[in-house]
Amino acid sequence: MTNTKYDLAIQAQSKPEVLERILRVVRHRGFQIQALNMPEMNDCNALKITVTVSGKRPIDMLHKQLDKLFDVQNITCSKHDG
Amino acid sequence: MKATEFIVEALHEQNVTQVFGYPGGAIMPLYDALFDGGISHLLTRHEQGAVMAAIGYARAGASVGVCIATSGPGATNLVTGLAEAMTDSVPIVAITGQVPSNLIGVDTFQEVDILGMTLSCTKHSFLVEHQDDLPEIMQQAFELAMSGRPGPVLIDIPKDIQLAEMANGATFTAVTNVAEAVVENVFNQQINAARALIEAAKKPVLYVGGGVGMADAVNELRQLNGVLNMPMVSTLKGLGSADADNPYYLGMLGMHGLKAANLAVQESDLLIAIGARFDDRVTGKLDEFAPHAKVIHLDIDACEHHKLRTANVAISTDLKKVLPALAMQLSISDWQQHVTELKATTAFRYDHPGIAIYAPLLLKQLSAALPQDHFVACDVGQHQMWTAQHMTFTRPENLLSSAGFGTMGFGLPAAVGAAMARPEAMPVVVTGDGSIMMNIQELATINRAHLPIKIVLIDNQRLGMVRQWQTLFFEGRLSQTILDDNPDFVALAAACGIQGETIVVKEQVQPAIERMLAHDGAYFLHVQISEIENVWPLVPPGVNNSKMLEAQDYDEY
């Protein structure tokens, strides 16, 4: 089985440790981070994080685990182009 | 009002009457508020004892367990318990003191980043940054601990914030567990799909886990199977959920499961997993587990669906609503007859030769002697599996066993908490000589709280389960598993004010059990058994559950 790349767009509450939470789940559930972006937001309570991950496991598993994080409000997931 | 007074008021409001903990520098303000705060606090002798007592309290009494510890080592000593609560889905709120806000991150005395440390073993965690955040955080903590799939939540509170004055009008509103709204048309489609699979099945099996008890759906399960009359197996945490008198109930499945349970699952053409998660100790070799079965997976945590086994139908709605919707009359009499024959021909035998005490028989006798209202807390290892195999449980909250995390040292403190939650129940611990030493200090807590806990120590002077595996799979090289220098356990118990006795032969068992149960107060029954006894059956690593080893195979192995 080969690695597949996915793009995740995550909306989360702005908390000091929220990025740690997301990165931990990605790592522990068997995915590697290929790219990560967190632009500065006007709304200081919200974060938008885009992550490109790769892994052999079904992405649905990671999607649901991230969705379970209390601070994560919304996630969309798509297969990475190219 | 100080923040610590607010916390105590919130606990009252949430109807928390009992907490467990251990004071220290950074949590002293909260302990000062607890001094005359009107909430019962039990001092354990180690923070691990406090969190495991809170787990026992929560599991036995179906409420949230609360534990309190100081910063640094106090907080790190909670970690194993938090992981235990995470794995077995136990609602816990842990409150830790933290060094003052301005000293976080400069390596202060007794400072540790407990939030960072517990990211992986809490459902959620909070570091309180301002006292005015406390009302919302306390509410969210209790809500999160209880809701959906329950779990542990940590609230880390710096000392300066504990001492701060709350803004006027800070209030806490008690939270209750509200089931998530159900989208009716989706639910109906799922139920129809599940019913179609059940109707078409010729060899269906119900596979019941700890989720049934946690969803308070034991009655719904029993009513459902009163109609279905489907063969039913249970995980370790599901024990007590099924009606043990149901002729089609086959007992525990998995690595040390009952033969009939494992064989029925391997033969089944439909597996209905109810609050269970296809754990590796259940499935054995995963790709050969129930190889002919379609799967209906009912679990409130959608993350469990398709994780290890793809389900044909997966439903995450509250079991109290799902189970009644699956009732129907089935025509599976050939299958029912087959499993009842399996059950009869593979039943455990207790005619063990010799005069030495046979632990399975002792546990069967103990089970029969217990009053209706009781609980059994156990530790981890051979005694734990014998308890699961040979004792009968009529409610899931009557067996407190560290199932998913396998935490040695769980039994004594869990029983302490459970005895506080259910003071009218007969409190029993079944433990081993390895496990009990991991939290032996809680004997002093039992004495302190005058808890009438009956401790049955099955002593083979070994780390028995590891010894068994070394014998079977590591050429008998008994690396670090011989405990023939154990302390004098009865003297140790006596030093903590607990009366006890040692028994060594079969004929002593029944009178000793009767003496123990009739004794007013805690009792320590030290049971010496042979070190060569093994737990059977055993599914060896890497094979499927139909290839169980049994005592008679042992010589050939």
PDB file of N, CA and C in Angstrom, chain B residues 203-292:
ATOM      1  N   LYS B 203     -27.050 -17.343  11.234  1.00  0.00           N
ATOM      2  CA  LYS B 203     -26.203 -17.608  12.411  1.00  0.00           C
ATOM      3  C   LYS B 203     -25.752 -16.283  13.036  1.00  0.00           C
ATOM      4  N   PRO B 204     -26.693 -15.494  13.536  1.00  0.00           N
ATOM      5  CA  PRO B 204     -26.313 -14.183  14.102  1.00  0.00           C
ATOM      6  C   PRO B 204     -25.808 -14.294  15.547  1.00  0.00           C
ATOM      7  N   VAL B 205     -24.918 -13.370  15.910  1.00  0.00           N
ATOM      8  CA  VAL B 205     -24.414 -13.297  17.289  1.00  0.00           C
ATOM      9  C   VAL B 205     -24.399 -11.834  17.737  1.00  0.00           C
ATOM     10  N   LEU B 206     -24.853 -11.598  18.967  1.00  0.00           N
ATOM     11  CA  LEU B 206     -24.719 -10.284  19.595  1.00  0.00           C
ATOM     12  C   LEU B 206     -23.383 -10.244  20.331  1.00  0.00           C
ATOM     13  N   TYR B 207     -22.606  -9.231  20.064  1.00  0.00           N
ATOM     14  CA  TYR B 207     -21.274  -9.067  20.669  1.00  0.00           C
ATOM     15  C   TYR B 207     -21.333  -7.776  21.487  1.00  0.00           C
ATOM     16  N   VAL B 208     -21.384  -7.948  22.815  1.00  0.00           N
ATOM     17  CA  VAL B 208     -21.752  -6.857  23.720  1.00  0.00           C
ATOM     18  C   VAL B 208     -20.532  -6.308  24.447  1.00  0.00           C
ATOM     19  N   GLY B 209     -20.376  -5.005  24.468  1.00  0.00           N
ATOM     20  CA  GLY B 209     -19.228  -4.387  25.142  1.00  0.00           C
ATOM     21  C   GLY B 209     -19.638  -3.447  26.257  1.00  0.00           C
ATOM     22  N   GLY B 210     -18.666  -2.714  26.760  1.00  0.00           N
ATOM     23  CA  GLY B 210     -18.882  -1.827  27.895  1.00  0.00           C
ATOM     24  C   GLY B 210     -19.819  -0.668  27.604  1.00  0.00           C
ATOM     25  N   GLY B 211     -20.018  -0.369  26.316  1.00  0.00           N
ATOM     26  CA  GLY B 211     -20.887   0.740  25.944  1.00  0.00           C
ATOM     27  C   GLY B 211     -22.326   0.555  26.390  1.00  0.00           C
ATOM     28  N   VAL B 212     -22.736  -0.701  26.547  1.00  0.00           N
ATOM     29  CA  VAL B 212     -24.129  -0.951  26.941  1.00  0.00           C
ATOM     30  C   VAL B 212     -24.388  -0.409  28.350  1.00  0.00           C
ATOM     31  N   GLY B 213     -23.498  -0.745  29.270  1.00  0.00           N
ATOM     32  CA  GLY B 213     -23.645  -0.265  30.638  1.00  0.00           C
ATOM     33  C   GLY B 213     -23.531   1.250  30.706  1.00  0.00           C
ATOM     34  N   MET B 214     -22.570   1.807  29.951  1.00  0.00           N
ATOM     35  CA  MET B 214     -22.359   3.254  30.012  1.00  0.00           C
ATOM     36  C   MET B 214     -23.521   4.030  29.408  1.00  0.00           C
ATOM     37  N   ALA B 215     -24.227   3.397  28.464  1.00  0.00           N
ATOM     38  CA  ALA B 215     -25.397   4.048  27.876  1.00  0.00           C
ATOM     39  C   ALA B 215     -26.647   3.798  28.730  1.00  0.00           C
ATOM     40  N   ASP B 216     -26.461   3.125  29.858  1.00  0.00           N
ATOM     41  CA  ASP B 216     -27.588   2.768  30.720  1.00  0.00           C
ATOM     42  C   ASP B 216     -28.630   1.981  29.920  1.00  0.00           C
ATOM     43  N   ALA B 217     -28.130   1.064  29.083  1.00  0.00           N
ATOM     44  CA  ALA B 217     -29.024   0.339  28.169  1.00  0.00           C
ATOM     45  C   ALA B 217     -29.067  -1.155  28.475  1.00  0.00           C
ATOM     46  N   VAL B 218     -28.743  -1.519  29.731  1.00  0.00           N
ATOM     47  CA  VAL B 218     -28.763  -2.939  30.090  1.00  0.00           C
ATOM     48  C   VAL B 218     -30.174  -3.507  29.949  1.00  0.00           C
ATOM     49  N   ASN B 219     -31.158  -2.768  30.438  1.00  0.00           N
ATOM     50  CA  ASN B 219     -32.542  -3.264  30.342  1.00  0.00           C
ATOM     51  C   ASN B 219     -32.981  -3.385  28.892  1.00  0.00           C
ATOM     52  N   GLU B 220     -32.595  -2.392  28.085  1.00  0.00           N
ATOM     53  CA  GLU B 220     -32.961  -2.430  26.660  1.00  0.00           C
ATOM     54  C   GLU B 220     -32.324  -3.647  25.981  1.00  0.00           C
ATOM     55  N   LEU B 221     -31.069  -3.932  26.349  1.00  0.00           N
ATOM     56  CA  LEU B 221     -30.388  -5.098  25.766  1.00  0.00           C
ATOM     57  C   LEU B 221     -31.105  -6.392  26.152  1.00  0.00           C
ATOM     58  N   ARG B 222     -31.445  -6.490  27.434  1.00  0.00           N
ATOM     59  CA  ARG B 222     -32.082  -7.735  27.900  1.00  0.00           C
ATOM     60  C   ARG B 222     -33.470  -7.906  27.278  1.00  0.00           C
ATOM     61  N   GLN B 223     -34.175  -6.784  27.160  1.00  0.00           N
ATOM     62  CA  GLN B 223     -35.498  -6.873  26.513  1.00  0.00           C
ATOM     63  C   GLN B 223     -35.350  -7.264  25.056  1.00  0.00           C
ATOM     64  N   LEU B 224     -34.357  -6.683  24.388  1.00  0.00           N
ATOM     65  CA  LEU B 224     -34.125  -7.006  22.982  1.00  0.00           C
ATOM     66  C   LEU B 224     -33.855  -8.493  22.826  1.00  0.00           C
ATOM     67  N   ASN B 225     -32.941  -9.009  23.656  1.00  0.00           N
ATOM     68  CA  ASN B 225     -32.624 -10.418  23.460  1.00  0.00           C
ATOM     69  C   ASN B 225     -33.660 -11.356  24.051  1.00  0.00           C
ATOM     70  N   GLY B 226     -34.551 -10.805  24.864  1.00  0.00           N
ATOM     71  CA  GLY B 226     -35.714 -11.587  25.264  1.00  0.00           C
ATOM     72  C   GLY B 226     -36.592 -11.899  24.065  1.00  0.00           C
ATOM     73  N   VAL B 227     -36.547 -11.025  23.065  1.00  0.00           N
ATOM     74  CA  VAL B 227     -37.331 -11.242  21.835  1.00  0.00           C
ATOM     75  C   VAL B 227     -36.511 -11.970  20.773  1.00  0.00           C
ATOM     76  N   LEU B 228     -35.258 -11.502  20.575  1.00  0.00           N
ATOM     77  CA  LEU B 228     -34.432 -12.114  19.521  1.00  0.00           C
ATOM     78  C   LEU B 228     -34.003 -13.540  19.861  1.00  0.00           C
ATOM     79  N   ASN B 229     -33.684 -13.758  21.147  1.00  0.00           N
ATOM     80  CA  ASN B 229     -33.091 -15.030  21.575  1.00  0.00           C
ATOM     81  C   ASN B 229     -31.892 -15.413  20.719  1.00  0.00           C
ATOM     82  N   MET B 230     -31.036 -14.446  20.548  1.00  0.00           N
ATOM     83  CA  MET B 230     -29.862 -14.621  19.697  1.00  0.00           C
ATOM     84  C   MET B 230     -28.672 -15.011  20.569  1.00  0.00           C
ATOM     85  N   PRO B 231     -27.806 -15.896  20.097  1.00  0.00           N
ATOM     86  CA  PRO B 231     -26.583 -16.165  20.849  1.00  0.00           C
ATOM     87  C   PRO B 231     -25.833 -14.856  21.123  1.00  0.00           C
ATOM     88  N   MET B 232     -25.294 -14.756  22.346  1.00  0.00           N
ATOM     89  CA  MET B 232     -24.713 -13.483  22.774  1.00  0.00           C
ATOM     90  C   MET B 232     -23.389 -13.746  23.469  1.00  0.00           C
ATOM     91  N   VAL B 233     -22.385 -12.926  23.122  1.00  0.00           N
ATOM     92  CA  VAL B 233     -21.077 -13.011  23.772  1.00  0.00           C
ATOM     93  C   VAL B 233     -20.741 -11.627  24.324  1.00  0.00           C
ATOM     94  N   SER B 234     -19.767 -11.576  25.224  1.00  0.00           N
ATOM     95  CA  SER B 234     -19.470 -10.314  25.888  1.00  0.00           C
ATOM     96  C   SER B 234     -17.969 -10.055  25.922  1.00  0.00           C
ATOM     97  N   THR B 235     -17.600  -8.780  25.886  1.00  0.00           N
ATOM     98  CA  THR B 235     -16.214  -8.396  26.165  1.00  0.00           C
ATOM     99  C   THR B 235     -16.015  -8.385  27.673  1.00  0.00           C
ATOM    100  N   LEU B 236     -14.783  -8.173  28.107  1.00  0.00           N
ATOM    101  CA  LEU B 236     -14.489  -8.076  29.541  1.00  0.00           C
ATOM    102  C   LEU B 236     -15.324  -6.969  30.183  1.00  0.00           C
ATOM    103  N   LYS B 237     -15.391  -5.818  29.511  1.00  0.00           N
ATOM    104  CA  LYS B 237     -16.126  -4.690  30.090  1.00  0.00           C
ATOM    105  C   LYS B 237     -17.629  -4.822  29.932  1.00  0.00           C
ATOM    106  N   GLY B 238     -18.038  -5.705  29.046  1.00  0.00           N
ATOM    107  CA  GLY B 238     -19.477  -5.906  28.860  1.00  0.00           C
ATOM    108  C   GLY B 238     -20.075  -6.897  29.844  1.00  0.00           C
ATOM    109  N   LEU B 239     -19.213  -7.608  30.599  1.00  0.00           N
ATOM    110  CA  LEU B 239     -19.726  -8.645  31.503  1.00  0.00           C
ATOM    111  C   LEU B 239     -20.732  -8.038  32.479  1.00  0.00           C
ATOM    112  N   GLY B 240     -21.830  -8.747  32.691  1.00  0.00           N
ATOM    113  CA  GLY B 240     -22.884  -8.246  33.560  1.00  0.00           C
ATOM    114  C   GLY B 240     -24.004  -7.578  32.786  1.00  0.00           C
ATOM    115  N   SER B 241     -23.754  -7.252  31.515  1.00  0.00           N
ATOM    116  CA  SER B 241     -24.800  -6.601  30.714  1.00  0.00           C
ATOM    117  C   SER B 241     -25.875  -7.608  30.292  1.00  0.00           C
ATOM    118  N   ALA B 242     -25.421  -8.784  29.898  1.00  0.00           N
ATOM    119  CA  ALA B 242     -26.375  -9.804  29.448  1.00  0.00           C
ATOM    120  C   ALA B 242     -27.075 -10.416  30.650  1.00  0.00           C
ATOM    121  N   ASP B 243     -28.242 -10.925  30.414  1.00  0.00           N
ATOM    122  CA  ASP B 243     -28.928 -11.723  31.413  1.00  0.00           C
ATOM    123  C   ASP B 243     -28.223 -13.085  31.454  1.00  0.00           C
ATOM    124  N   ALA B 244     -27.503 -13.340  32.566  1.00  0.00           N
ATOM    125  CA  ALA B 244     -26.664 -14.547  32.637  1.00  0.00           C
ATOM    126  C   ALA B 244     -27.484 -15.828  32.539  1.00  0.00           C
ATOM    127  N   ASP B 245     -28.785 -15.748  32.812  1.00  0.00           N
ATOM    128  CA  ASP B 245     -29.631 -16.944  32.733  1.00  0.00           C
ATOM    129  C   ASP B 245     -30.125 -17.232  31.326  1.00  0.00           C
ATOM    130  N   ASN B 246     -29.910 -16.287  30.417  1.00  0.00           N
ATOM    131  CA  ASN B 246     -30.360 -16.523  29.047  1.00  0.00           C
ATOM    132  C   ASN B 246     -29.622 -17.731  28.481  1.00  0.00           C
ATOM    133  N   PRO B 247     -30.363 -18.745  27.978  1.00  0.00           N
ATOM    134  CA  PRO B 247     -29.691 -19.978  27.542  1.00  0.00           C
ATOM    135  C   PRO B 247     -28.723 -19.755  26.384  1.00  0.00           C
ATOM    136  N   TYR B 248     -28.886 -18.654  25.676  1.00  0.00           N
ATOM    137  CA  TYR B 248     -28.026 -18.411  24.516  1.00  0.00           C
ATOM    138  C   TYR B 248     -26.875 -17.472  24.840  1.00  0.00           C
ATOM    139  N   TYR B 249     -26.728 -17.107  26.116  1.00  0.00           N
ATOM    140  CA  TYR B 249     -25.597 -16.272  26.514  1.00  0.00           C
ATOM    141  C   TYR B 249     -24.388 -17.177  26.726  1.00  0.00           C
ATOM    142  N   LEU B 250     -23.295 -16.877  26.019  1.00  0.00           N
ATOM    143  CA  LEU B 250     -22.148 -17.789  25.979  1.00  0.00           C
ATOM    144  C   LEU B 250     -20.942 -17.283  26.759  1.00  0.00           C
ATOM    145  N   GLY B 251     -21.027 -16.083  27.329  1.00  0.00           N
ATOM    146  CA  GLY B 251     -19.922 -15.572  28.140  1.00  0.00           C
ATOM    147  C   GLY B 251     -18.924 -14.761  27.344  1.00  0.00           C
ATOM    148  N   MET B 252     -17.744 -14.593  27.948  1.00  0.00           N
ATOM    149  CA  MET B 252     -16.729 -13.716  27.368  1.00  0.00           C
ATOM    150  C   MET B 252     -16.081 -14.354  26.145  1.00  0.00           C
ATOM    151  N   LEU B 253     -15.771 -13.518  25.155  1.00  0.00           N
ATOM    152  CA  LEU B 253     -15.028 -13.988  23.981  1.00  0.00           C
ATOM    153  C   LEU B 253     -13.600 -13.460  24.059  1.00  0.00           C
ATOM    154  N   GLY B 254     -12.771 -13.896  23.123  1.00  0.00           N
ATOM    155  CA  GLY B 254     -11.435 -13.319  23.002  1.00  0.00           C
ATOM    156  C   GLY B 254     -10.329 -14.224  23.488  1.00  0.00           C
ATOM    157  N   MET B 255      -9.191 -13.599  23.777  1.00  0.00           N
ATOM    158  CA  MET B 255      -7.955 -14.332  24.081  1.00  0.00           C
ATOM    159  C   MET B 255      -8.140 -15.370  25.178  1.00  0.00           C
ATOM    160  N   HIS B 256      -8.841 -14.980  26.254  1.00  0.00           N
ATOM    161  CA  HIS B 256      -9.140 -15.932  27.320  1.00  0.00           C
ATOM    162  C   HIS B 256     -10.649 -16.166  27.414  1.00  0.00           C
ATOM    163  N   GLY B 257     -11.288 -16.043  26.278  1.00  0.00           N
ATOM    164  CA  GLY B 257     -12.733 -16.194  26.255  1.00  0.00           C
ATOM    165  C   GLY B 257     -13.149 -17.648  26.372  1.00  0.00           C
ATOM    166  N   LEU B 258     -14.453 -17.834  26.526  1.00  0.00           N
ATOM    167  CA  LEU B 258     -14.971 -19.188  26.625  1.00  0.00           C
ATOM    168  C   LEU B 258     -15.024 -19.800  25.228  1.00  0.00           C
ATOM    169  N   LYS B 259     -14.780 -21.083  25.176  1.00  0.00           N
ATOM    170  CA  LYS B 259     -14.668 -21.771  23.889  1.00  0.00           C
ATOM    171  C   LYS B 259     -15.949 -21.601  23.064  1.00  0.00           C
ATOM    172  N   ALA B 260     -17.077 -21.791  23.719  1.00  0.00           N
ATOM    173  CA  ALA B 260     -18.340 -21.688  22.986  1.00  0.00           C
ATOM    174  C   ALA B 260     -18.512 -20.284  22.404  1.00  0.00           C
ATOM    175  N   ALA B 261     -18.115 -19.272  23.162  1.00  0.00           N
ATOM    176  CA  ALA B 261     -18.262 -17.887  22.699  1.00  0.00           C
ATOM    177  C   ALA B 261     -17.398 -17.657  21.464  1.00  0.00           C
ATOM    178  N   ASN B 262     -16.146 -18.078  21.538  1.00  0.00           N
ATOM    179  CA  ASN B 262     -15.252 -17.863  20.399  1.00  0.00           C
ATOM    180  C   ASN B 262     -15.689 -18.661  19.181  1.00  0.00           C
ATOM    181  N   LEU B 263     -16.083 -19.905  19.385  1.00  0.00           N
ATOM    182  CA  LEU B 263     -16.471 -20.736  18.234  1.00  0.00           C
ATOM    183  C   LEU B 263     -17.734 -20.193  17.578  1.00  0.00           C
ATOM    184  N   ALA B 264     -18.689 -19.764  18.392  1.00  0.00           N
ATOM    185  CA  ALA B 264     -19.938 -19.238  17.827  1.00  0.00           C
ATOM    186  C   ALA B 264     -19.651 -18.005  16.975  1.00  0.00           C
ATOM    187  N   VAL B 265     -18.768 -17.129  17.461  1.00  0.00           N
ATOM    188  CA  VAL B 265     -18.441 -15.924  16.696  1.00  0.00           C
ATOM    189  C   VAL B 265     -17.730 -16.296  15.391  1.00  0.00           C
ATOM    190  N   GLN B 266     -16.823 -17.268  15.473  1.00  0.00           N
ATOM    191  CA  GLN B 266     -16.098 -17.661  14.255  1.00  0.00           C
ATOM    192  C   GLN B 266     -17.042 -18.266  13.207  1.00  0.00           C
ATOM    193  N   GLU B 267     -18.116 -18.914  13.671  1.00  0.00           N
ATOM    194  CA  GLU B 267     -19.063 -19.537  12.739  1.00  0.00           C
ATOM    195  C   GLU B 267     -20.150 -18.585  12.266  1.00  0.00           C
ATOM    196  N   SER B 268     -20.279 -17.440  12.931  1.00  0.00           N
ATOM    197  CA  SER B 268     -21.456 -16.597  12.718  1.00  0.00           C
ATOM    198  C   SER B 268     -21.495 -16.008  11.306  1.00  0.00           C
ATOM    199  N   ASP B 269     -22.706 -15.691  10.849  1.00  0.00           N
ATOM    200  CA  ASP B 269     -22.831 -14.992   9.559  1.00  0.00           C
ATOM    201  C   ASP B 269     -23.279 -13.541   9.753  1.00  0.00           C
ATOM    202  N   LEU B 270     -23.540 -13.159  11.006  1.00  0.00           N
ATOM    203  CA  LEU B 270     -23.847 -11.755  11.307  1.00  0.00           C
ATOM    204  C   LEU B 270     -23.411 -11.466  12.733  1.00  0.00           C
ATOM    205  N   LEU B 271     -22.626 -10.401  12.868  1.00  0.00           N
ATOM    206  CA  LEU B 271     -22.161  -9.997  14.183  1.00  0.00           C
ATOM    207  C   LEU B 271     -22.756  -8.620  14.466  1.00  0.00           C
ATOM    208  N   ILE B 272     -23.464  -8.515  15.583  1.00  0.00           N
ATOM    209  CA  ILE B 272     -24.018  -7.220  15.966  1.00  0.00           C
ATOM    210  C   ILE B 272     -23.199  -6.716  17.150  1.00  0.00           C
ATOM    211  N   ALA B 273     -22.277  -5.797  16.873  1.00  0.00           N
ATOM    212  CA  ALA B 273     -21.398  -5.251  17.913  1.00  0.00           C
ATOM    213  C   ALA B 273     -22.120  -4.099  18.589  1.00  0.00           C
ATOM    214  N   ILE B 274     -22.302  -4.222  19.907  1.00  0.00           N
ATOM    215  CA  ILE B 274     -23.073  -3.218  20.643  1.00  0.00           C
ATOM    216  C   ILE B 274     -22.179  -2.595  21.703  1.00  0.00           C
ATOM    217  N   GLY B 275     -21.745  -1.355  21.468  1.00  0.00           N
ATOM    218  CA  GLY B 275     -20.864  -0.687  22.431  1.00  0.00           C
ATOM    219  C   GLY B 275     -19.567  -1.450  22.617  1.00  0.00           C
ATOM    220  N   ALA B 276     -19.035  -1.970  21.527  1.00  0.00           N
ATOM    221  CA  ALA B 276     -17.784  -2.741  21.561  1.00  0.00           C
ATOM    222  C   ALA B 276     -16.930  -2.276  20.395  1.00  0.00           C
ATOM    223  N   ARG B 277     -15.605  -2.544  20.451  1.00  0.00           N
ATOM    224  CA  ARG B 277     -14.739  -1.858  19.492  1.00  0.00           C
ATOM    225  C   ARG B 277     -13.698  -2.756  18.817  1.00  0.00           C
ATOM    226  N   PHE B 278     -13.961  -4.061  18.739  1.00  0.00           N
ATOM    227  CA  PHE B 278     -13.082  -4.977  18.004  1.00  0.00           C
ATOM    228  C   PHE B 278     -11.629  -4.874  18.481  1.00  0.00           C
ATOM    229  N   ASP B 279     -11.474  -4.808  19.793  1.00  0.00           N
ATOM    230  CA  ASP B 279     -10.167  -4.738  20.431  1.00  0.00           C
ATOM    231  C   ASP B 279      -9.344  -5.981  20.070  1.00  0.00           C
ATOM    232  N   ASP B 280      -8.031  -5.838  20.018  1.00  0.00           N
ATOM    233  CA  ASP B 280      -7.182  -6.968  19.614  1.00  0.00           C
ATOM    234  C   ASP B 280      -7.278  -8.150  20.574  1.00  0.00           C
ATOM    235  N   ARG B 281      -7.562  -7.899  21.867  1.00  0.00           N
ATOM    236  CA  ARG B 281      -7.720  -9.007  22.805  1.00  0.00           C
ATOM    237  C   ARG B 281      -9.046  -9.746  22.559  1.00  0.00           C
ATOM    238  N   VAL B 282      -9.937  -9.112  21.840  1.00  0.00           N
ATOM    239  CA  VAL B 282     -11.193  -9.763  21.470  1.00  0.00           C
ATOM    240  C   VAL B 282     -11.035 -10.526  20.161  1.00  0.00           C
ATOM    241  N   THR B 283     -10.405  -9.903  19.184  1.00  0.00           N
ATOM    242  CA  THR B 283     -10.463 -10.464  17.829  1.00  0.00           C
ATOM    243  C   THR B 283      -9.414 -11.539  17.563  1.00  0.00           C
ATOM    244  N   GLY B 284      -8.305 -11.537  18.318  1.00  0.00           N
ATOM    245  CA  GLY B 284      -7.195 -12.382  17.871  1.00  0.00           C
ATOM    246  C   GLY B 284      -6.766 -11.897  16.489  1.00  0.00           C
ATOM    247  N   LYS B 285      -6.384 -12.825  15.628  1.00  0.00           N
ATOM    248  CA  LYS B 285      -5.941 -12.428  14.292  1.00  0.00           C
ATOM    249  C   LYS B 285      -7.100 -11.756  13.566  1.00  0.00           C
ATOM    250  N   LEU B 286      -6.949 -10.448  13.356  1.00  0.00           N
ATOM    251  CA  LEU B 286      -8.089  -9.628  12.934  1.00  0.00           C
ATOM    252  C   LEU B 286      -8.694 -10.088  11.610  1.00  0.00           C
ATOM    253  N   ASP B 287      -7.861 -10.412  10.622  1.00  0.00           N
ATOM    254  CA  ASP B 287      -8.436 -10.730   9.306  1.00  0.00           C
ATOM    255  C   ASP B 287      -9.038 -12.135   9.256  1.00  0.00           C
ATOM    256  N   GLU B 288      -8.921 -12.874  10.367  1.00  0.00           N
ATOM    257  CA  GLU B 288      -9.623 -14.166  10.424  1.00  0.00           C
ATOM    258  C   GLU B 288     -10.699 -14.159  11.506  1.00  0.00           C
ATOM    259  N   PHE B 289     -11.019 -12.985  12.026  1.00  0.00           N
ATOM    260  CA  PHE B 289     -12.045 -12.873  13.067  1.00  0.00           C
ATOM    261  C   PHE B 289     -13.425 -12.893  12.419  1.00  0.00           C
ATOM    262  N   ALA B 290     -14.278 -13.752  12.902  1.00  0.00           N
ATOM    263  CA  ALA B 290     -15.648 -13.882  12.377  1.00  0.00           C
ATOM    264  C   ALA B 290     -15.635 -13.765  10.846  1.00  0.00           C
ATOM    265  N   PRO B 291     -14.923 -14.684  10.180  1.00  0.00           N
ATOM    266  CA  PRO B 291     -14.624 -14.481   8.752  1.00  0.00           C
ATOM    267  C   PRO B 291     -15.852 -14.514   7.843  1.00  0.00           C
ATOM    268  N   HIS B 292     -16.954 -15.137   8.298  1.00  0.00           N
ATOM    269  CA  HIS B 292     -18.129 -15.233   7.428  1.00  0.00           C
ATOM    270  C   HIS B 292     -19.178 -14.177   7.759  1.00  0.00           C
TER     271      HIS B 292
END
